CSV table of C-alpha atoms and ligand atoms in Angstrom, one decimal:
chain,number,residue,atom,x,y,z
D,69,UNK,CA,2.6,16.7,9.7
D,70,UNK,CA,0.9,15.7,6.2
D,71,UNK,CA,0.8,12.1,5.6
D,72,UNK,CA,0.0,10.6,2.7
D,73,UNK,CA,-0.3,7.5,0.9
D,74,UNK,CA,-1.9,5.2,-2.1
D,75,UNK,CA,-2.9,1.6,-2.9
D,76,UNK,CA,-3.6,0.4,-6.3
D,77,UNK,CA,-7.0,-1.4,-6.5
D,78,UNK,CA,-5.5,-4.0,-8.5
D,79,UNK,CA,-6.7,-7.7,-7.1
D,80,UNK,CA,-7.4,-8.6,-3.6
D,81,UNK,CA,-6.1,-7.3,-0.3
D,82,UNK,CA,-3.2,-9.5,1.4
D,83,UNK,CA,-1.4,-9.4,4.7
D,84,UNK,CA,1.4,-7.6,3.4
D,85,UNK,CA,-0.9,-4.8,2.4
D,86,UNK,CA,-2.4,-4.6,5.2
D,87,UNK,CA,0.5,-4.9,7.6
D,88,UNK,CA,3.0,-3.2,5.1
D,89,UNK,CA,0.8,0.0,4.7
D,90,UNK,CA,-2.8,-0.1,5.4
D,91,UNK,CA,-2.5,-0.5,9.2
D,92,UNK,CA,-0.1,2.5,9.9
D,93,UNK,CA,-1.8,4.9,7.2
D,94,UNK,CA,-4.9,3.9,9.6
D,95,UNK,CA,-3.1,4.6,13.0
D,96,UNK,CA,-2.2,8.1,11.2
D,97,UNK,CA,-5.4,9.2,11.0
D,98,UNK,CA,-6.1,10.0,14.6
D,99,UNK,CA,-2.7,12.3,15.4
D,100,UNK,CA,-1.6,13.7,10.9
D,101,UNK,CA,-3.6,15.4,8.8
D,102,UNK,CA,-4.0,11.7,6.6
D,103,UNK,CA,-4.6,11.9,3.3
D,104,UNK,CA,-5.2,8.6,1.5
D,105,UNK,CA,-6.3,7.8,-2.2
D,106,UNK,CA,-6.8,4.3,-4.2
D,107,UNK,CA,-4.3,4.9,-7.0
D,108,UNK,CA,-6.7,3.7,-9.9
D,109,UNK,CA,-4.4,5.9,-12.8
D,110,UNK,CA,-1.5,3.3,-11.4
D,111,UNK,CA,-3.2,0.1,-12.0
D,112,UNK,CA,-3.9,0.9,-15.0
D,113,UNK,CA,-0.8,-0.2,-16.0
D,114,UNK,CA,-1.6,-3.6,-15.2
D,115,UNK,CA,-5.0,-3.8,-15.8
D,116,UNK,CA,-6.7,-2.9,-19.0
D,117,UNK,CA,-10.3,-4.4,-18.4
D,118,UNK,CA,-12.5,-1.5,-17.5
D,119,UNK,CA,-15.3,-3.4,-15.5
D,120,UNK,CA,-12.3,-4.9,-13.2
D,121,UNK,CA,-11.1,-1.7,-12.6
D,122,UNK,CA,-14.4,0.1,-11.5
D,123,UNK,CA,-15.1,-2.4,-9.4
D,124,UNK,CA,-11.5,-3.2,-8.0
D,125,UNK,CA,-12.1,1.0,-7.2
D,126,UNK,CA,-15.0,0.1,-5.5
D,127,UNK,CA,-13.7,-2.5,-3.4
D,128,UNK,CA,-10.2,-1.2,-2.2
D,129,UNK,CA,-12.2,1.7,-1.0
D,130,UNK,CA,-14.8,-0.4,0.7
D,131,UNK,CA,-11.6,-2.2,2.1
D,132,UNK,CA,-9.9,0.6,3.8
D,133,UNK,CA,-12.9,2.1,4.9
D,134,UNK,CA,-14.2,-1.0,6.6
D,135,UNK,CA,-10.5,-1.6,8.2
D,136,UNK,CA,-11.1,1.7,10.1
D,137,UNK,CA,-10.4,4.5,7.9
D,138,UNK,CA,-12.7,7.4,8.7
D,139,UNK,CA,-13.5,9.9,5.7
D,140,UNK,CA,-14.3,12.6,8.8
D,141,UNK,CA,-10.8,12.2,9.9
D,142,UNK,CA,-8.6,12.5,6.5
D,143,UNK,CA,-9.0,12.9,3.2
D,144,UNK,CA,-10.3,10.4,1.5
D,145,UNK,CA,-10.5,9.8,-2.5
D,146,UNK,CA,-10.1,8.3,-6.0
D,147,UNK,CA,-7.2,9.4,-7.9
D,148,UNK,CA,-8.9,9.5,-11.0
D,149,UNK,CA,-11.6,12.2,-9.3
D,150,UNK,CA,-8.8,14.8,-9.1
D,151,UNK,CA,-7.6,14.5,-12.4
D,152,UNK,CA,-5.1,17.6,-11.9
D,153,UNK,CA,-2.5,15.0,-11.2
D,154,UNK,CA,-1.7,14.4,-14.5
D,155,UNK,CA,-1.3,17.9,-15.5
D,156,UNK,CA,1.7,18.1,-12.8
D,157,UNK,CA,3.0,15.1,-14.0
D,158,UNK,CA,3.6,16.4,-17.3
D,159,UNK,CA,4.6,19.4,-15.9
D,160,UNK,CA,7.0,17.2,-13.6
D,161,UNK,CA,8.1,15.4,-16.7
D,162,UNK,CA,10.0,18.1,-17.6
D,163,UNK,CA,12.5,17.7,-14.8
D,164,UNK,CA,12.7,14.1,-15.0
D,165,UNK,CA,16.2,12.8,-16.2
D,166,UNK,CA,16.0,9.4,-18.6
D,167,UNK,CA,18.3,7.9,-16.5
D,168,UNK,CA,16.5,8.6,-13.1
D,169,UNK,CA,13.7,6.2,-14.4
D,170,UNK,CA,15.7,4.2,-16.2
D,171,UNK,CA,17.4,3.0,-13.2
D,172,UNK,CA,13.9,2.1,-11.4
D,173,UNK,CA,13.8,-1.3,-10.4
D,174,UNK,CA,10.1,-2.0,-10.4
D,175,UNK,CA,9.8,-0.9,-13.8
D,176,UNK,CA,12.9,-3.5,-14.8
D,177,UNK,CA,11.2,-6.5,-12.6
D,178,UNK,CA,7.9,-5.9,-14.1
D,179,UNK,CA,9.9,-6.0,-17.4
D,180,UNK,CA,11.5,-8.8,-16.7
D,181,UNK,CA,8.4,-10.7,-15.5
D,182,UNK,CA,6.6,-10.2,-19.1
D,183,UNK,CA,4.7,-7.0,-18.3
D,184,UNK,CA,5.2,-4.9,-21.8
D,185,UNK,CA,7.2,-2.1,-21.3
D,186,UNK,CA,5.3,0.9,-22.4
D,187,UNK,CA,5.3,4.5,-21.4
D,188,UNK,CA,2.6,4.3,-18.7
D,189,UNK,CA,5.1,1.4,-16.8
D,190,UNK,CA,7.9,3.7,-17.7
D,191,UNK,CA,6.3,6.9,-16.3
D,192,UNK,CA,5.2,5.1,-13.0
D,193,UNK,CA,7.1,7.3,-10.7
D,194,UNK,CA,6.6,10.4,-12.4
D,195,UNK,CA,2.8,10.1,-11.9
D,196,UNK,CA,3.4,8.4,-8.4
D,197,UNK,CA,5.8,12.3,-7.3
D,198,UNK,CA,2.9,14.3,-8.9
D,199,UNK,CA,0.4,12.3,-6.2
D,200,UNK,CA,2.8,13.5,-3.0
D,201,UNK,CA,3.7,16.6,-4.2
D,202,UNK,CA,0.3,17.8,-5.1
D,203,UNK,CA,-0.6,17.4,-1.9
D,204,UNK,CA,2.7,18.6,-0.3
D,205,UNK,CA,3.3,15.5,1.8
D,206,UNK,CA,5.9,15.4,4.5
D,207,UNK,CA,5.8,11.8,5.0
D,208,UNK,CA,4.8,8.9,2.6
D,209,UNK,CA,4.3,5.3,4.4
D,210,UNK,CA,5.1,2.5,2.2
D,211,UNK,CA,6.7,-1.0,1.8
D,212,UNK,CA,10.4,-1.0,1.1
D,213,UNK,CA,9.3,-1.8,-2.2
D,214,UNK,CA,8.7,1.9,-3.3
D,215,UNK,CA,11.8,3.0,-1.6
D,216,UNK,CA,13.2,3.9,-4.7
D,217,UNK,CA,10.4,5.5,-6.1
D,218,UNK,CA,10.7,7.8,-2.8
D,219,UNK,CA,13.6,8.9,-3.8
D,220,UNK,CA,12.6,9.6,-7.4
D,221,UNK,CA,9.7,12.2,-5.9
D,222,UNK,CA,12.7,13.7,-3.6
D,223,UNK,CA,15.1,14.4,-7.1
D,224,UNK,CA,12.4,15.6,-9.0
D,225,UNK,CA,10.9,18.2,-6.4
D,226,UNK,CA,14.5,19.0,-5.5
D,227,UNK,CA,15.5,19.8,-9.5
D,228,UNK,CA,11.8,21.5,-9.6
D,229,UNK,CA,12.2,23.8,-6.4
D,230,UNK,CA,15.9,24.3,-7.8
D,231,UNK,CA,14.2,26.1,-10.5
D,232,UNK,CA,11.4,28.2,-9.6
D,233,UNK,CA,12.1,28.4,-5.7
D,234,UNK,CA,10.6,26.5,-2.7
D,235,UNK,CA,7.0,25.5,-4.1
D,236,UNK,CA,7.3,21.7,-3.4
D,237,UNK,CA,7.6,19.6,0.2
D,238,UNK,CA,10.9,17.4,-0.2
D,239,UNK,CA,8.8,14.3,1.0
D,240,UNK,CA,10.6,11.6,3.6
D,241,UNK,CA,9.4,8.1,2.8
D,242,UNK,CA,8.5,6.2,5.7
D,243,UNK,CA,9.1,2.7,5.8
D,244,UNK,CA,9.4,0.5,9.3
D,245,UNK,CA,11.7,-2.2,9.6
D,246,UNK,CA,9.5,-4.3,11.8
D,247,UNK,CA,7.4,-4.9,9.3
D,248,UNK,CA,9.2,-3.6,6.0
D,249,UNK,CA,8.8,-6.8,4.1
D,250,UNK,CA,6.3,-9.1,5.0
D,251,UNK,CA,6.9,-12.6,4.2
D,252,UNK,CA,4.6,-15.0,1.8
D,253,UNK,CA,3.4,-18.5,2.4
D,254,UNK,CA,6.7,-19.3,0.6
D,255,UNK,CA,8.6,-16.8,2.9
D,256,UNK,CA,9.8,-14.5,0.1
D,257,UNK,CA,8.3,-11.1,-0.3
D,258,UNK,CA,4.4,-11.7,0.3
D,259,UNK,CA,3.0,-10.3,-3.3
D,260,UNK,CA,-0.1,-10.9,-5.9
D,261,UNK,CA,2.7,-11.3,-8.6
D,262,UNK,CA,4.8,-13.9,-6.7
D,263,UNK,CA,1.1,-16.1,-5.6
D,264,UNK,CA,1.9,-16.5,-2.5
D,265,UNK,CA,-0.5,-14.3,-0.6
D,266,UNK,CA,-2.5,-14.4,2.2
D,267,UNK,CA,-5.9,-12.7,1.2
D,268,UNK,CA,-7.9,-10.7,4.2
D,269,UNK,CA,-11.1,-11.2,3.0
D,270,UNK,CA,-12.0,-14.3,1.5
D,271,UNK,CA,-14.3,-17.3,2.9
D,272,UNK,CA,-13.1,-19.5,5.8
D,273,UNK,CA,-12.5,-22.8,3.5
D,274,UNK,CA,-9.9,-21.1,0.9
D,275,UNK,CA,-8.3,-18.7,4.0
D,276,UNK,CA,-7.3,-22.0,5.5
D,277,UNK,CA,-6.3,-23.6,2.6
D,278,UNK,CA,-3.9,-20.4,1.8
D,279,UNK,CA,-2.6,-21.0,5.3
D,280,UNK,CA,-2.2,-24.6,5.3
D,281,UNK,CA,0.1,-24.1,2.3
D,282,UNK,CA,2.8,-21.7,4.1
D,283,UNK,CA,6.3,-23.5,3.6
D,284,UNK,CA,7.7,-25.2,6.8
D,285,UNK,CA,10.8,-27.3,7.0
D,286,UNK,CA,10.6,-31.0,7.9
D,287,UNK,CA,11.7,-31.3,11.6
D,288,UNK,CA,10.3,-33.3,13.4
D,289,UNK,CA,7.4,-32.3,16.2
D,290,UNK,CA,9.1,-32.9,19.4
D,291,UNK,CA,12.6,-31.2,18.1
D,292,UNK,CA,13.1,-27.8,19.0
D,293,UNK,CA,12.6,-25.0,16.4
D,294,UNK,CA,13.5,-22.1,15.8
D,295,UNK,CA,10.9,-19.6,15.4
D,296,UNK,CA,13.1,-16.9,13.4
D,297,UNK,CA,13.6,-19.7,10.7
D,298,UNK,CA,9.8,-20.1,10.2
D,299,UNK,CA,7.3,-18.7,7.7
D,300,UNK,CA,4.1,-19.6,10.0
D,301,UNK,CA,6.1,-17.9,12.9
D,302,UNK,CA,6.7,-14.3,10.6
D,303,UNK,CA,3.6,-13.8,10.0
D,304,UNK,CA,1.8,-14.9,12.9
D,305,UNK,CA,4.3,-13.0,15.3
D,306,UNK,CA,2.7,-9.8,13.3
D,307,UNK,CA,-0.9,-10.0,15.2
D,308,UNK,CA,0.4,-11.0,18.8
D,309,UNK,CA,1.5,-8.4,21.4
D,310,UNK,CA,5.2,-8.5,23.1
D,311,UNK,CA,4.1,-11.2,25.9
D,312,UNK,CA,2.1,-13.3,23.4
D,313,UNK,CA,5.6,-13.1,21.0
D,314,UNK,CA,7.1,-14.4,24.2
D,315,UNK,CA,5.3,-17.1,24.7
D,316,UNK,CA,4.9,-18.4,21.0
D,317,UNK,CA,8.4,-18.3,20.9
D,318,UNK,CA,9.3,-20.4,24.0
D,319,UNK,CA,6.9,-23.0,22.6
D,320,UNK,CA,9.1,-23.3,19.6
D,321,UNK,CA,12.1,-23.9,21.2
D,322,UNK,CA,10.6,-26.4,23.9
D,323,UNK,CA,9.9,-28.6,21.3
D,324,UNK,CA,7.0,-30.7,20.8
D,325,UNK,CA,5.2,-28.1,18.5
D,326,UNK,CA,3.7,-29.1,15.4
D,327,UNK,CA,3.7,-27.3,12.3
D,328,UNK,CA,-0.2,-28.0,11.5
D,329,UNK,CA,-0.8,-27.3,15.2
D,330,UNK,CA,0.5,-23.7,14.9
D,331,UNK,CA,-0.8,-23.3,11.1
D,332,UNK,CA,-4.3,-24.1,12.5
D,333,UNK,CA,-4.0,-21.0,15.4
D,334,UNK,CA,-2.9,-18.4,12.8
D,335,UNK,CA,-5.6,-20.0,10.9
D,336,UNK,CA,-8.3,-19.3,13.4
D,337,UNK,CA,-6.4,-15.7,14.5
D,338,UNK,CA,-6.2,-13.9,10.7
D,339,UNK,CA,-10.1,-15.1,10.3
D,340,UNK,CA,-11.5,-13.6,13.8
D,341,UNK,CA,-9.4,-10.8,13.2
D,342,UNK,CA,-10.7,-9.7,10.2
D,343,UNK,CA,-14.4,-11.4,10.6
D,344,UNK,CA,-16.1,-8.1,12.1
D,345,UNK,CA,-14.2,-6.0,9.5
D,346,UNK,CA,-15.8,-8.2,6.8
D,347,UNK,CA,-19.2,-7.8,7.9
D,348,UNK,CA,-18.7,-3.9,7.5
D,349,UNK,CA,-17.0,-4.5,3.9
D,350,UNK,CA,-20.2,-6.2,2.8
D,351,UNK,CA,-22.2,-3.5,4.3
D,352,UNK,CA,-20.7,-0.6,2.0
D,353,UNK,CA,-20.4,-2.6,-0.6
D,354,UNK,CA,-24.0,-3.4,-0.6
D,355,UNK,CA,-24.8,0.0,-0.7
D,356,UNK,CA,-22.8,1.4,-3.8
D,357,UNK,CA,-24.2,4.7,-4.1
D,358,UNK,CA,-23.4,5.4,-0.5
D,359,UNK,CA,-19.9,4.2,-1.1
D,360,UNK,CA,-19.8,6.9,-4.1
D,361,UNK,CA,-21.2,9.7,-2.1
D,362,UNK,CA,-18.1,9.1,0.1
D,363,UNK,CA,-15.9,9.3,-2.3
D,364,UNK,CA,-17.0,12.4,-4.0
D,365,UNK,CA,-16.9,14.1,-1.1
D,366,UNK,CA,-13.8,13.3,-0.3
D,367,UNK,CA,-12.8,14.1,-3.9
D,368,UNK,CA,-13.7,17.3,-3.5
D,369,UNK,CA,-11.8,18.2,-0.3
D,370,UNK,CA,-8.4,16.7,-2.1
D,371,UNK,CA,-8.8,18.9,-5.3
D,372,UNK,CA,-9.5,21.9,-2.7
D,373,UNK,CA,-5.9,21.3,-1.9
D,374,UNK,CA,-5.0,20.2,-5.4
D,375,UNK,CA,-6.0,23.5,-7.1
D,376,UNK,CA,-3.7,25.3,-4.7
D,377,UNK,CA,-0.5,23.8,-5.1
D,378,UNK,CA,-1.6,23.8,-9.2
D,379,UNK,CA,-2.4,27.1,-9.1
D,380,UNK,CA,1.1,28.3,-8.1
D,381,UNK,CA,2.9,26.1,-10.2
D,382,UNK,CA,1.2,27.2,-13.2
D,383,UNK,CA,1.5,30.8,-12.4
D,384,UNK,CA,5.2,29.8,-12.1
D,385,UNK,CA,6.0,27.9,-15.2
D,386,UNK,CA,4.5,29.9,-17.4
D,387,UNK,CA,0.8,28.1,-18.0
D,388,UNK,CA,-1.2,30.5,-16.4
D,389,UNK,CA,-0.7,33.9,-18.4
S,422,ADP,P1,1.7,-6.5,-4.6
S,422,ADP,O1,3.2,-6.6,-4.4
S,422,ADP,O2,1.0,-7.6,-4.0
S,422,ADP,O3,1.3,-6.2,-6.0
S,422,ADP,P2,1.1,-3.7,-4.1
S,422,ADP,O4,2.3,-3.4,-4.9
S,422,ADP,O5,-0.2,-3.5,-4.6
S,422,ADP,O6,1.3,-5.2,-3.7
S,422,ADP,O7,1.3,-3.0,-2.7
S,422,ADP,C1,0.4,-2.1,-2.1
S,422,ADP,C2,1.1,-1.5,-0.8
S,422,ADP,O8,1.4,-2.5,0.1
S,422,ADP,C3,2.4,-0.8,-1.1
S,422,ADP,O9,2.6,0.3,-0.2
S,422,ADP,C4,3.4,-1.9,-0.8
S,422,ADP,O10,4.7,-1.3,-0.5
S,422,ADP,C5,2.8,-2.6,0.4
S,422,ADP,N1,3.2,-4.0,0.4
S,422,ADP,C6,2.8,-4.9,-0.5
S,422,ADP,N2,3.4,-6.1,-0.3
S,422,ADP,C7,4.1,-5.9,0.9
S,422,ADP,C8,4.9,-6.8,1.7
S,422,ADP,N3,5.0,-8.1,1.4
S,422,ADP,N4,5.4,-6.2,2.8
S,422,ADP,C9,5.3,-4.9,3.1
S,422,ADP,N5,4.5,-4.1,2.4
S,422,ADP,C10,4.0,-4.6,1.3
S,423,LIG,N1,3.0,2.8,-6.3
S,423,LIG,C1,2.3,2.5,-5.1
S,423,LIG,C2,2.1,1.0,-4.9
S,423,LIG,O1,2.0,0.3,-5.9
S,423,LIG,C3,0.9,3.1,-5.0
S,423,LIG,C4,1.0,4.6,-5.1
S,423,LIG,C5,0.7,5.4,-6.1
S,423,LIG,C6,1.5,5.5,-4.1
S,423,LIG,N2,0.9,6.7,-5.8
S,423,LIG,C7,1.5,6.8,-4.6
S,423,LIG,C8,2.0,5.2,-2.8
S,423,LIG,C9,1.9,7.9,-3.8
S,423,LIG,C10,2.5,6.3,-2.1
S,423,LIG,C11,2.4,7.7,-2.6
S,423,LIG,O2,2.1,0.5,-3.9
């Protein structure tokens, strides 16, 4: 099975990434053929300064590399270095309804938060269809967030394969319940836009402070508590095992847990966690031309399979003559 997924390089990495997406895509490497890209054409639409791009590109990279993601074991690359995308997203464009983007949610929230709606916000999905059916992906692991934009890809390969025959995969998003939204420090959807993240790397001070500030309710210590009701509990129960769950639990409802008490373990957990992953993020980032070898080599092995899938559509709509 062909697995495949993208992360925009836009700001710093939170839980919710990680959790929501980076972790599985990770896992997927060892049993799918993965192939995993740092969506730089798709931040553009957020971000317009060019050295903050180049080196948000640099560091999303170094991030999912350090987190475990071996370049030997999937296919590894910058959108921008296979620029064929865009040709099948124009191509694509042509069997995209109004409507069927007009109806996109992210593209109205991002509206509605201030973000001016041009055509690059507008043609979001298009480009984000032309990344998984390029590369004929089965399955596409993402937060419920992109659900719809899963569905999007399925119409338009469906109206595309309707026309010139079965040249596109009808992808399947995947998107698991356990941990389909991770919760902020304020215990609505964890998210750069909403502030209320917890950032992976970051020094120990500011990680703390990020944690001190999750939302709890005023009960007192020795009540009982329910641990389904609180933000510290949601995320910590993400990086404990069933028994470990267990136990944390039962300690909420005994009573005589503290809030700070609790705030102060996840604390310590999310920073040995991610310590050794952070030594190995400073590593490739300290060596930038390594980091760009990487890349182009794994540039080249997507736009190996790039140039086949584009090479049949072309022939079949009329571009190659
Ligand atoms: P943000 O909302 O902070 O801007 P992105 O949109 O860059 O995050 O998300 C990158 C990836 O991480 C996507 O696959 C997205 O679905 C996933 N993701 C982001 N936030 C969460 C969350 N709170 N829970 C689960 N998955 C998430
Ligand atoms: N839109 C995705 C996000 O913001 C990133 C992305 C771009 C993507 N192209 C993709 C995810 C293709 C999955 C498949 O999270």
């Amino acid at each position: 099975m062909r697995v495949l997924s993208g992360i925009q390089p836009s700001g710093s990495l939170h839980l919710g990434n990680y959790f929501g997406m980076m972790s599985k895509m990770i896992d997927y490497q060892e049993h799918e053929e993965l192939f995993c890209f740092i969506a730089n054409y798709h931040a553009q639409t957020s971000v317009s300064d060019g050295k903050v791009l180049a080196r948000g590109t640099l560091e999303a990279a170094a991030n999912f590399l350090a987190l475990g993601l071996d370049p030997e074991k999937s296919i590894f690359w910058v959108q921008s270095d296979v620029p064929e995308v865009q040709e099948l997203a124009w191509l694509l464009s042509n069997f995209t309804p109004m409507g069927l983007l007009e109806r996109c949610h992210s593209y109205k929230d991002k509206v509605a938060q201030g973000i001016k709606p041009n055509h690059g916000l507008f043609a979001y999905p298009v480009l984000m269809t032309a990344d998984i059916l390029l590369f004929k992906s089965d399955r596409v692991p993402v937060g419920k967030d992109q659900k719809q934009h899963l569905e999007v890809a399925r119409d338009i390969a469906i109206k595309f394969n309707n026309e010139y025959g079965d040249i596109f995969v009808v992808p399947e998003a995947e998107i698991d319940d356990e941990v389909a939204t991770i919760p902020g420090l304020d215990g609505q959807k964890m998210s750069k836009s909403y502030g209320n993240t917890i950032d992976l790397f970051q020094d120990e001070k500011a990680l703390r402070k990020q944690v001190m500030r999750i939302v709890t309710a005023p009960i007192p210590v020795e009540e009982p508590k329910d641990p389904d009701q609180c933000n510290v509990y949601k995320i910590y129960r993400l990086f404990l095992d069933k028994s470990a769950d267990q136990e944390l639990r039962k300690r909420y409802q005994a009573g005589g847990l503290g809030f700070g008490e609790v705030k102060q373990e996840l604390f310590e957990t999310i920073r040995d966690t991610f310590a050794p992953f952070a030594v190995r993020r400073n590593e490739l980032l300290g060596d930038l031309e390594g980091l760009r070898s990487i890349l182009a080599e794994g540039s080249d092995r997507a736009r190996g399979v790039a140039n086949r899938t584009l090479g049949k559509v072309r022939k079949k709509t009329g571009l190659a003559y």
